[in-house]
CSV table of C-alpha atoms and ligand atoms in Angstrom, one decimal:
chain,number,residue,atom,x,y,z
R,1,UNK,CA,-0.1,-0.6,0.0
R,2,UNK,CA,1.5,3.3,-0.7
R,3,UNK,CA,1.7,5.8,2.7
R,4,UNK,CA,0.6,8.7,0.4
R,5,UNK,CA,-2.5,7.7,-1.0
R,6,UNK,CA,-3.4,6.1,2.7
R,7,UNK,CA,-2.4,10.1,4.2
R,8,UNK,CA,-4.7,11.6,1.1
R,9,UNK,CA,-7.6,9.4,1.8
R,10,UNK,CA,-7.1,10.1,5.2
R,11,UNK,CA,-7.6,14.3,4.6
R,12,UNK,CA,-10.7,13.6,2.6
R,13,UNK,CA,-12.1,12.3,5.3
R,14,UNK,CA,-10.4,15.4,7.5
R,15,UNK,CA,-11.0,17.9,5.3
R,16,UNK,CA,-15.6,17.1,4.9
R,17,UNK,CA,-16.0,15.7,8.0
R,18,UNK,CA,-14.9,19.5,9.7
R,19,UNK,CA,-16.1,21.5,6.6
R,20,UNK,CA,-19.3,20.1,7.6
R,21,UNK,CA,-19.4,20.9,11.0
R,22,UNK,CA,-17.7,24.3,10.9
R,23,UNK,CA,-20.8,24.7,8.7
R,24,UNK,CA,-23.0,23.0,11.1
R,25,UNK,CA,-21.6,25.1,13.6
R,26,UNK,CA,-23.2,28.4,12.6
R,27,UNK,CA,-26.8,27.2,13.7
R,28,UNK,CA,-25.6,27.8,16.9
R,29,UNK,CA,-27.6,30.6,18.6
R,30,UNK,CA,-30.0,30.6,15.0
R,31,UNK,CA,-31.4,27.4,15.3
R,32,UNK,CA,-35.7,27.8,14.4
R,33,UNK,CA,-36.2,26.2,18.6
R,34,UNK,CA,-34.5,25.3,21.6
R,35,UNK,CA,-34.1,21.7,21.5
R,36,UNK,CA,-32.8,21.7,17.5
R,37,UNK,CA,-29.9,24.4,17.8
R,38,UNK,CA,-29.2,21.7,20.7
R,39,UNK,CA,-29.1,19.4,18.3
R,40,UNK,CA,-27.5,20.7,14.6
R,41,UNK,CA,-25.1,21.7,17.4
R,42,UNK,CA,-24.4,17.7,19.0
R,43,UNK,CA,-24.5,16.6,15.4
R,44,UNK,CA,-21.1,19.8,14.3
R,45,UNK,CA,-19.6,18.7,17.8
R,46,UNK,CA,-19.6,14.8,16.2
R,47,UNK,CA,-18.2,15.8,12.5
R,48,UNK,CA,-15.2,18.2,14.4
R,49,UNK,CA,-14.7,15.2,16.8
R,50,UNK,CA,-14.4,13.1,14.3
R,51,UNK,CA,-12.1,15.6,12.4
R,52,UNK,CA,-9.8,15.2,15.1
R,53,UNK,CA,-8.9,11.4,14.9
R,54,UNK,CA,-8.2,11.7,11.3
R,55,UNK,CA,-6.3,14.1,11.2
R,56,UNK,CA,-4.6,13.1,14.6
R,57,UNK,CA,-4.0,10.3,12.3
R,58,UNK,CA,-2.6,12.1,9.2
R,59,UNK,CA,-0.4,14.3,11.8
R,60,UNK,CA,1.0,10.9,12.4
R,61,UNK,CA,1.6,9.0,9.6
R,62,UNK,CA,3.2,12.4,8.3
R,63,UNK,CA,5.5,13.0,11.2
R,64,UNK,CA,6.4,9.4,10.5
R,65,UNK,CA,7.3,9.4,7.3
R,66,UNK,CA,9.6,12.7,7.8
R,67,UNK,CA,11.2,11.9,10.7
R,68,UNK,CA,10.5,15.1,12.1
R,69,UNK,CA,7.4,16.5,14.6
R,70,UNK,CA,6.1,19.6,13.0
R,71,UNK,CA,2.4,18.3,11.5
R,72,UNK,CA,0.4,18.4,13.8
R,73,UNK,CA,-3.7,18.0,14.1
R,74,UNK,CA,-3.9,21.8,14.1
R,75,UNK,CA,-1.7,22.5,11.3
R,76,UNK,CA,-3.3,20.1,8.7
R,77,UNK,CA,-6.7,21.8,10.2
R,78,UNK,CA,-5.4,25.7,10.0
R,79,UNK,CA,-2.8,26.3,7.1
R,80,UNK,CA,-3.2,24.6,4.9
R,81,UNK,CA,-5.3,27.1,2.3
R,82,UNK,CA,-8.6,25.7,-0.1
R,83,UNK,CA,-6.7,24.1,-2.8
R,84,UNK,CA,-5.2,22.1,0.0
R,85,UNK,CA,-8.5,20.9,1.0
R,86,UNK,CA,-9.7,17.8,-0.1
R,87,UNK,CA,-13.3,18.0,1.2
R,88,UNK,CA,-17.0,16.7,-0.9
R,89,UNK,CA,-18.1,20.2,-2.5
R,90,UNK,CA,-21.4,19.1,-1.0
R,91,UNK,CA,-20.2,20.1,2.1
R,92,UNK,CA,-18.5,23.3,2.1
R,93,UNK,CA,-22.3,25.0,0.8
R,94,UNK,CA,-24.3,27.5,1.7
R,95,UNK,CA,-26.3,26.5,4.9
R,96,UNK,CA,-29.3,28.3,3.3
R,97,UNK,CA,-32.0,27.8,5.1
R,98,UNK,CA,-33.6,24.7,8.1
R,99,UNK,CA,-34.5,22.9,4.9
R,100,UNK,CA,-31.7,22.6,3.3
R,101,UNK,CA,-29.1,22.5,5.8
R,102,UNK,CA,-31.5,19.1,6.7
R,103,UNK,CA,-31.4,18.3,3.4
R,104,UNK,CA,-27.1,18.2,3.2
R,105,UNK,CA,-26.9,16.5,6.5
R,106,UNK,CA,-29.2,14.0,5.4
R,107,UNK,CA,-27.7,12.5,2.3
R,108,UNK,CA,-24.3,13.4,3.9
R,109,UNK,CA,-25.7,11.2,6.5
R,110,UNK,CA,-26.7,8.7,4.9
R,111,UNK,CA,-23.8,8.2,3.0
R,112,UNK,CA,-21.2,7.9,5.8
R,113,UNK,CA,-23.0,5.2,8.1
R,114,UNK,CA,-22.7,2.4,4.3
R,115,UNK,CA,-18.9,4.3,4.5
R,116,UNK,CA,-18.2,3.7,7.6
R,117,UNK,CA,-20.1,0.7,7.9
R,118,UNK,CA,-17.0,-0.6,5.3
R,119,UNK,CA,-14.3,1.5,6.5
R,120,UNK,CA,-15.3,-0.1,10.4
R,121,UNK,CA,-13.2,-3.7,8.9
R,122,UNK,CA,-10.3,-1.5,6.8
R,123,UNK,CA,-7.1,-3.0,7.4
R,124,UNK,CA,-5.5,0.1,8.2
R,125,UNK,CA,-6.2,-1.0,12.2
R,126,UNK,CA,-6.5,2.7,12.8
R,127,UNK,CA,-8.3,3.6,10.0
R,128,UNK,CA,-10.6,1.1,10.9
R,129,UNK,CA,-10.9,2.0,14.5
R,130,UNK,CA,-12.3,5.8,14.0
R,131,UNK,CA,-15.0,4.7,11.8
R,132,UNK,CA,-16.5,1.7,13.4
R,133,UNK,CA,-17.1,4.9,16.2
R,134,UNK,CA,-18.0,7.4,14.4
R,135,UNK,CA,-20.3,5.2,12.9
R,136,UNK,CA,-22.1,5.0,15.8
R,137,UNK,CA,-22.5,8.5,16.8
R,138,UNK,CA,-23.6,8.6,12.2
R,139,UNK,CA,-26.3,6.5,13.7
R,140,UNK,CA,-28.1,9.6,14.8
R,141,UNK,CA,-27.9,11.5,12.7
R,142,UNK,CA,-29.3,9.3,9.8
R,143,UNK,CA,-32.4,8.8,12.2
R,144,UNK,CA,-32.8,12.1,13.1
R,145,UNK,CA,-31.7,14.5,9.0
R,146,UNK,CA,-34.6,11.1,8.1
R,147,UNK,CA,-36.7,12.5,9.6
R,148,UNK,CA,-37.3,15.3,9.4
R,149,UNK,CA,-36.4,15.0,6.1
R,150,UNK,CA,-40.0,13.6,5.9
R,151,UNK,CA,-41.7,16.0,8.8
R,152,UNK,CA,-40.4,19.0,6.2
R,153,UNK,CA,-41.5,17.2,2.7
R,154,UNK,CA,-44.7,16.1,4.0
R,155,UNK,CA,-45.5,19.1,5.9
R,156,UNK,CA,-47.5,22.6,4.5
R,157,UNK,CA,-47.1,23.7,1.1
R,158,UNK,CA,-44.3,25.6,2.1
R,159,UNK,CA,-41.9,23.4,3.6
R,160,UNK,CA,-42.8,21.3,0.4
R,161,UNK,CA,-42.2,24.0,-1.4
R,162,UNK,CA,-38.7,24.6,0.5
R,163,UNK,CA,-38.0,21.0,0.6
R,164,UNK,CA,-38.2,20.6,-3.2
R,165,UNK,CA,-35.8,24.1,-4.2
R,166,UNK,CA,-33.1,22.8,-1.6
R,167,UNK,CA,-33.5,18.8,-3.4
R,168,UNK,CA,-32.5,20.7,-7.2
R,169,UNK,CA,-30.0,22.8,-5.5
R,170,UNK,CA,-28.3,20.0,-3.2
R,171,UNK,CA,-28.4,17.0,-5.6
R,172,UNK,CA,-25.9,17.9,-8.6
R,173,UNK,CA,-23.6,18.0,-5.6
R,174,UNK,CA,-24.3,14.2,-4.0
R,175,UNK,CA,-22.9,12.4,-6.9
R,176,UNK,CA,-19.4,13.5,-6.1
R,177,UNK,CA,-19.5,11.5,-3.0
R,178,UNK,CA,-19.7,8.0,-5.9
R,179,UNK,CA,-16.8,9.3,-7.2
R,180,UNK,CA,-13.8,8.0,-6.0
R,181,UNK,CA,-9.9,10.3,-6.8
R,182,UNK,CA,-7.3,8.6,-7.7
R,183,UNK,CA,-5.7,8.1,-3.7
R,184,UNK,CA,-9.6,6.8,-2.7
R,185,UNK,CA,-9.8,4.8,-5.4
R,186,UNK,CA,-5.9,3.7,-4.8
R,187,UNK,CA,-5.6,3.7,-1.2
R,188,UNK,CA,-9.6,1.7,-1.2
R,189,UNK,CA,-8.4,-0.9,-3.8
R,190,UNK,CA,-10.4,-4.3,-3.3
R,191,UNK,CA,-11.9,-2.5,0.0
R,192,UNK,CA,-15.4,-2.3,-1.5
R,193,UNK,CA,-17.2,-0.8,-4.8
R,194,UNK,CA,-18.6,2.9,-5.2
R,195,UNK,CA,-21.3,1.4,-7.3
R,196,UNK,CA,-22.8,-0.9,-4.9
R,197,UNK,CA,-22.1,1.7,-2.6
R,198,UNK,CA,-24.1,4.2,-4.5
R,199,UNK,CA,-26.4,1.6,-4.7
R,200,UNK,CA,-27.9,0.8,-0.9
R,201,UNK,CA,-27.1,5.0,-0.7
R,202,UNK,CA,-29.8,5.2,-3.5
R,203,UNK,CA,-32.2,3.3,-1.9
R,204,UNK,CA,-32.5,4.4,1.5
R,205,UNK,CA,-32.4,8.3,0.0
R,206,UNK,CA,-34.9,7.3,-2.1
R,207,UNK,CA,-37.3,5.1,-0.2
R,208,UNK,CA,-37.7,8.4,1.9
R,209,UNK,CA,-37.4,11.1,-0.1
R,210,UNK,CA,-40.7,9.3,-1.4
R,211,UNK,CA,-42.6,9.4,1.9
R,212,UNK,CA,-41.3,12.6,2.3
R,213,UNK,CA,-43.3,13.5,-1.0
R,214,UNK,CA,-40.4,14.2,-2.5
R,215,UNK,CA,-39.3,13.4,-6.0
R,216,UNK,CA,-35.8,12.3,-7.0
R,217,UNK,CA,-34.1,14.7,-9.5
R,218,UNK,CA,-33.5,12.7,-13.7
R,219,UNK,CA,-30.8,10.2,-13.5
R,220,UNK,CA,-29.2,12.2,-15.6
R,221,UNK,CA,-28.5,15.5,-14.2
R,222,UNK,CA,-25.1,16.7,-14.2
R,223,UNK,CA,-23.1,16.3,-11.6
R,224,UNK,CA,-20.3,18.7,-9.8
R,225,UNK,CA,-17.5,16.9,-9.2
R,226,UNK,CA,-13.4,18.5,-8.2
R,227,UNK,CA,-13.5,19.3,-4.1
R,228,UNK,CA,-11.4,15.9,-3.7
R,229,UNK,CA,-8.3,17.2,-6.2
R,230,UNK,CA,-8.7,21.3,-4.4
R,231,UNK,CA,-10.8,22.3,-6.8
R,232,UNK,CA,-13.8,23.7,-4.5
R,233,UNK,CA,-15.9,26.4,-5.5
R,234,UNK,CA,-15.8,30.0,-4.7
R,235,UNK,CA,-17.9,29.0,-0.8
R,236,UNK,CA,-14.9,26.9,1.1
R,237,UNK,CA,-13.1,30.2,1.2
R,238,UNK,CA,-14.7,32.1,2.7
R,239,UNK,CA,-15.0,29.4,5.4
R,240,UNK,CA,-12.0,29.3,5.8
R,241,UNK,CA,-11.1,33.1,5.7
R,242,UNK,CA,-13.3,33.2,8.9
R,243,UNK,CA,-12.2,29.8,10.5
R,244,UNK,CA,-8.3,30.5,10.5
R,245,UNK,CA,-7.9,34.0,10.8
R,246,UNK,CA,-7.0,33.6,14.3
R,247,UNK,CA,-3.5,31.2,13.8
R,248,UNK,CA,-3.1,32.7,10.5
R,249,UNK,CA,-3.1,36.7,12.5
R,250,UNK,CA,-0.9,35.3,15.5
R,251,UNK,CA,0.5,32.4,14.6
R,252,UNK,CA,0.3,29.4,17.3
R,253,UNK,CA,-2.5,31.7,19.6
R,254,UNK,CA,-3.5,29.4,22.5
R,255,UNK,CA,-6.8,30.6,24.8
D,1,UNK,CA,1.0,10.7,53.5
D,2,UNK,CA,4.5,9.5,52.2
D,3,UNK,CA,4.0,6.3,49.5
D,4,UNK,CA,6.7,4.2,48.0
D,5,UNK,CA,5.6,3.1,44.4
D,6,UNK,CA,6.6,-0.7,45.4
D,7,UNK,CA,3.6,-0.1,48.0
D,8,UNK,CA,1.2,0.8,45.8
D,9,UNK,CA,-0.7,-2.0,43.4
D,10,UNK,CA,-3.0,-1.7,40.4
D,11,UNK,CA,-6.1,-1.7,42.8
D,12,UNK,CA,-4.6,0.9,44.7
D,13,UNK,CA,-5.2,3.1,41.6
D,14,UNK,CA,-8.1,1.9,40.0
D,15,UNK,CA,-10.0,2.5,44.6
D,16,UNK,CA,-8.5,6.3,43.7
D,17,UNK,CA,-10.1,6.4,40.6
D,18,UNK,CA,-12.9,5.9,41.9
D,19,UNK,CA,-13.0,9.2,42.6
D,20,UNK,CA,-12.5,11.3,39.1
D,21,UNK,CA,-16.6,11.7,37.5
D,22,UNK,CA,-17.6,12.8,35.1
D,23,UNK,CA,-17.4,16.6,35.2
D,24,UNK,CA,-20.8,17.0,33.6
D,25,UNK,CA,-22.9,14.4,35.3
D,26,UNK,CA,-20.5,15.1,38.6
D,27,UNK,CA,-22.2,11.9,40.7
D,28,UNK,CA,-20.7,8.8,37.7
D,29,UNK,CA,-17.3,7.9,37.9
D,30,UNK,CA,-15.7,7.0,35.2
D,31,UNK,CA,-15.7,3.3,36.0
D,32,UNK,CA,-19.2,3.8,36.3
D,33,UNK,CA,-19.4,5.0,32.7
D,34,UNK,CA,-17.2,2.9,31.5
D,35,UNK,CA,-14.8,5.3,30.4
D,36,UNK,CA,-11.8,3.4,32.6
D,37,UNK,CA,-10.4,0.6,30.1
D,38,UNK,CA,-8.2,-0.6,32.0
D,39,UNK,CA,-5.4,-0.5,34.1
D,40,UNK,CA,-2.3,-2.2,34.4
D,41,UNK,CA,2.0,-1.4,35.6
D,42,UNK,CA,4.5,-1.8,32.6
D,43,UNK,CA,8.4,-1.9,35.5
D,44,UNK,CA,7.4,1.5,37.3
D,45,UNK,CA,4.7,2.6,36.0
D,46,UNK,CA,1.3,2.9,36.0
D,47,UNK,CA,-0.6,2.7,32.5
D,48,UNK,CA,-4.5,3.7,32.7
D,49,UNK,CA,-6.5,3.6,28.9
D,50,UNK,CA,-9.3,5.0,28.5
D,51,UNK,CA,-12.0,5.7,26.4
D,52,UNK,CA,-14.2,8.6,24.7
D,53,UNK,CA,-17.0,8.5,24.7
D,54,UNK,CA,-17.9,10.7,22.0
D,55,UNK,CA,-15.7,12.2,19.5
D,56,UNK,CA,-15.8,15.4,20.2
D,57,UNK,CA,-16.7,15.3,23.5
D,58,UNK,CA,-15.2,18.1,25.7
D,59,UNK,CA,-15.5,16.5,29.1
D,60,UNK,CA,-12.4,14.2,27.5
D,61,UNK,CA,-9.8,16.0,27.9
D,62,UNK,CA,-11.0,18.0,32.0
D,63,UNK,CA,-11.9,13.8,32.6
D,64,UNK,CA,-7.4,12.9,31.5
D,65,UNK,CA,-6.7,16.4,33.9
D,66,UNK,CA,-8.5,15.5,37.0
D,67,UNK,CA,-6.7,12.1,36.5
D,68,UNK,CA,-4.1,13.7,36.5
D,69,UNK,CA,-4.7,15.4,39.2
D,70,UNK,CA,-6.3,12.9,41.2
D,71,UNK,CA,-2.6,10.8,40.5
D,72,UNK,CA,-0.8,12.8,42.5
D,73,UNK,CA,-2.9,14.2,44.9
D,74,UNK,CA,-2.1,9.8,45.9
D,75,UNK,CA,1.7,10.6,45.1
D,76,UNK,CA,1.5,8.0,42.9
D,77,UNK,CA,5.1,8.7,40.7
D,78,UNK,CA,4.7,7.5,37.5
D,79,UNK,CA,1.8,6.6,35.4
D,80,UNK,CA,0.4,8.0,32.2
D,81,UNK,CA,-2.5,8.2,30.6
D,82,UNK,CA,-3.6,6.7,27.5
D,83,UNK,CA,-6.4,6.7,25.2
D,84,UNK,CA,-7.6,4.6,23.2
D,85,UNK,CA,-11.0,4.9,20.4
D,86,UNK,CA,-11.3,1.3,19.7
D,87,UNK,CA,-13.4,-0.6,20.3
D,88,UNK,CA,-15.5,2.5,20.8
D,89,UNK,CA,-17.5,2.8,23.8
D,90,UNK,CA,-20.6,1.5,24.5
D,91,UNK,CA,-23.1,1.8,27.0
D,92,UNK,CA,-23.5,-1.3,27.4
D,93,UNK,CA,-20.1,-0.5,29.6
D,94,UNK,CA,-21.8,1.1,31.5
D,95,UNK,CA,-21.9,-0.6,34.9
D,96,UNK,CA,-25.8,-1.7,37.2
D,97,UNK,CA,-24.2,0.7,39.4
D,98,UNK,CA,-23.3,3.8,37.4
D,99,UNK,CA,-27.2,3.4,36.2
D,100,UNK,CA,-28.4,3.3,39.9
D,101,UNK,CA,-26.6,6.3,40.4
D,102,UNK,CA,-27.4,7.7,37.1
D,103,UNK,CA,-31.6,7.9,37.8
D,104,UNK,CA,-30.9,8.8,41.1
D,105,UNK,CA,-29.9,12.2,39.8
D,106,UNK,CA,-32.8,12.4,37.5
D,107,UNK,CA,-31.3,11.4,33.9
D,108,UNK,CA,-32.5,8.6,32.5
D,109,UNK,CA,-30.3,5.1,31.5
D,110,UNK,CA,-29.8,3.7,28.6
D,111,UNK,CA,-33.1,1.1,28.0
D,112,UNK,CA,-31.0,-2.2,26.9
D,113,UNK,CA,-28.5,-2.9,24.7
D,114,UNK,CA,-27.6,-1.4,22.0
D,115,UNK,CA,-28.0,-3.8,18.6
D,116,UNK,CA,-31.5,-2.4,17.8
D,117,UNK,CA,-31.8,-0.6,14.6
D,118,UNK,CA,-34.0,2.5,16.5
D,119,UNK,CA,-32.1,3.6,18.7
D,120,UNK,CA,-33.6,6.2,19.7
D,121,UNK,CA,-38.1,6.0,19.4
D,122,UNK,CA,-38.5,3.8,23.4
D,123,UNK,CA,-39.6,4.9,26.6
D,124,UNK,CA,-37.7,4.8,29.3
D,125,UNK,CA,-39.6,5.3,32.1
D,126,UNK,CA,-39.8,9.0,33.6
D,127,UNK,CA,-37.0,9.1,36.6
D,128,UNK,CA,-39.3,10.6,38.8
D,129,UNK,CA,-42.7,8.7,38.9
D,130,UNK,CA,-41.4,6.0,36.7
D,131,UNK,CA,-44.5,6.2,34.4
D,132,UNK,CA,-44.1,4.9,30.9
D,133,UNK,CA,-45.7,6.9,28.7
D,134,UNK,CA,-43.3,8.8,28.2
D,135,UNK,CA,-42.1,10.4,24.6
D,136,UNK,CA,-39.4,11.8,22.8
D,137,UNK,CA,-38.3,16.0,22.1
D,138,UNK,CA,-35.7,15.7,20.8
D,139,UNK,CA,-32.7,12.8,20.6
D,140,UNK,CA,-29.9,15.7,21.1
D,141,UNK,CA,-30.2,17.1,23.9
D,142,UNK,CA,-27.7,19.2,26.9
D,143,UNK,CA,-25.1,16.8,26.5
D,144,UNK,CA,-23.7,14.3,22.8
D,145,UNK,CA,-24.7,11.8,25.6
D,146,UNK,CA,-28.3,12.7,25.9
D,147,UNK,CA,-31.5,12.6,24.3
D,148,UNK,CA,-34.2,14.3,25.8
D,149,UNK,CA,-38.1,13.1,26.7
D,150,UNK,CA,-40.8,14.0,28.6
D,151,UNK,CA,-43.1,12.8,30.9
D,152,UNK,CA,-47.1,12.5,29.4
D,153,UNK,CA,-48.2,11.4,33.4
D,154,UNK,CA,-46.4,14.1,35.6
D,155,UNK,CA,-45.5,16.4,32.6
D,156,UNK,CA,-41.0,16.6,33.2
D,157,UNK,CA,-39.4,17.1,31.0
D,158,UNK,CA,-35.8,14.5,31.6
D,159,UNK,CA,-32.8,13.7,30.1
D,160,UNK,CA,-31.8,9.5,29.0
D,161,UNK,CA,-28.6,8.7,28.2
D,162,UNK,CA,-28.9,7.5,24.8
D,163,UNK,CA,-28.3,3.3,24.0
D,164,UNK,CA,-24.8,4.6,22.3
J,301,LIG,ZN1,-43.0,11.5,35.0
């Protein structure tokens, strides 16, 4: 196994989790009601916690390779630029309204669940360990977001219309989850098939969308890609500017 | 208190660690919670292994700090706290004693085991009146490990420690 593929793959996992969590944390203090404000903040906390494990592991592997000790979870999160980030485009998109945020969590969590199930059995024991821990947390994200998708899709005319709009906006960003980057394909080798992963996801997601009275967009919808290789939307730069400002302006600052 | 390293045993460490509690639920020790996984001696050093509850749980740093504090207080000269994430923490590791203390504290303990597809649509008995006529308000409560429920009999809202 080529170690640089593993590190790139770890960065994909870490960056996607971190940007997901950073985006969701924007809801903290702004949720539509206290209980849901707390829920989304907890989901954000889970994904940031998962990101930390992946960054810590990536840092350890990078230091092992170089013989130095200069890489830490913080240097990876705070001192890389947008083109070095490998996160999925889906997670960097603006939150939009509550419905759009819910739908983003829904698409992402269902895919994370299936992927972590596979990774739990990875030949790389450390990645398998993080995956089996993350899996248990993601199960709650899946059930929470699925309930909300049903409630909003099959809710009032207003909530249904908003969910339809959110679906149109987000759907073209879901394809990237199932198109492996070269390093990803190399790392996973024969661990699992992306076609099977995609079909499993589609089955789950379309069943719930139907229950929510929302119709699946056409199968030939154009899908955006690029995040996994550092080609991002304009939104990522703004997220990083806010998230990294302090460490850039005051290197090494702690509080 | 003057204690020599040769006098200290793993059982002493275990006894002292009973006083290290979850900072968010201060009635339950890290052992009752299932966070304390192992204590062993390697040469002159005691290795204390803990496991995080949830990945993003902010209590973990505090727990590590409190273990250090307790070990110093008890005069343990050489020790190390190690964090291990696999196998992942589960509420199945919570002791019966721990569950009893949770209930007394007003938090409904985890019901049954994991393994059911539906982790949350259960009816934990109300910690105040024992009624099972309870309803889920939110799957995410005041901390990552808890959900918020309401009792339909005594009308009290309560925290439920989720199966995990
Ligand atoms: Zn009651």
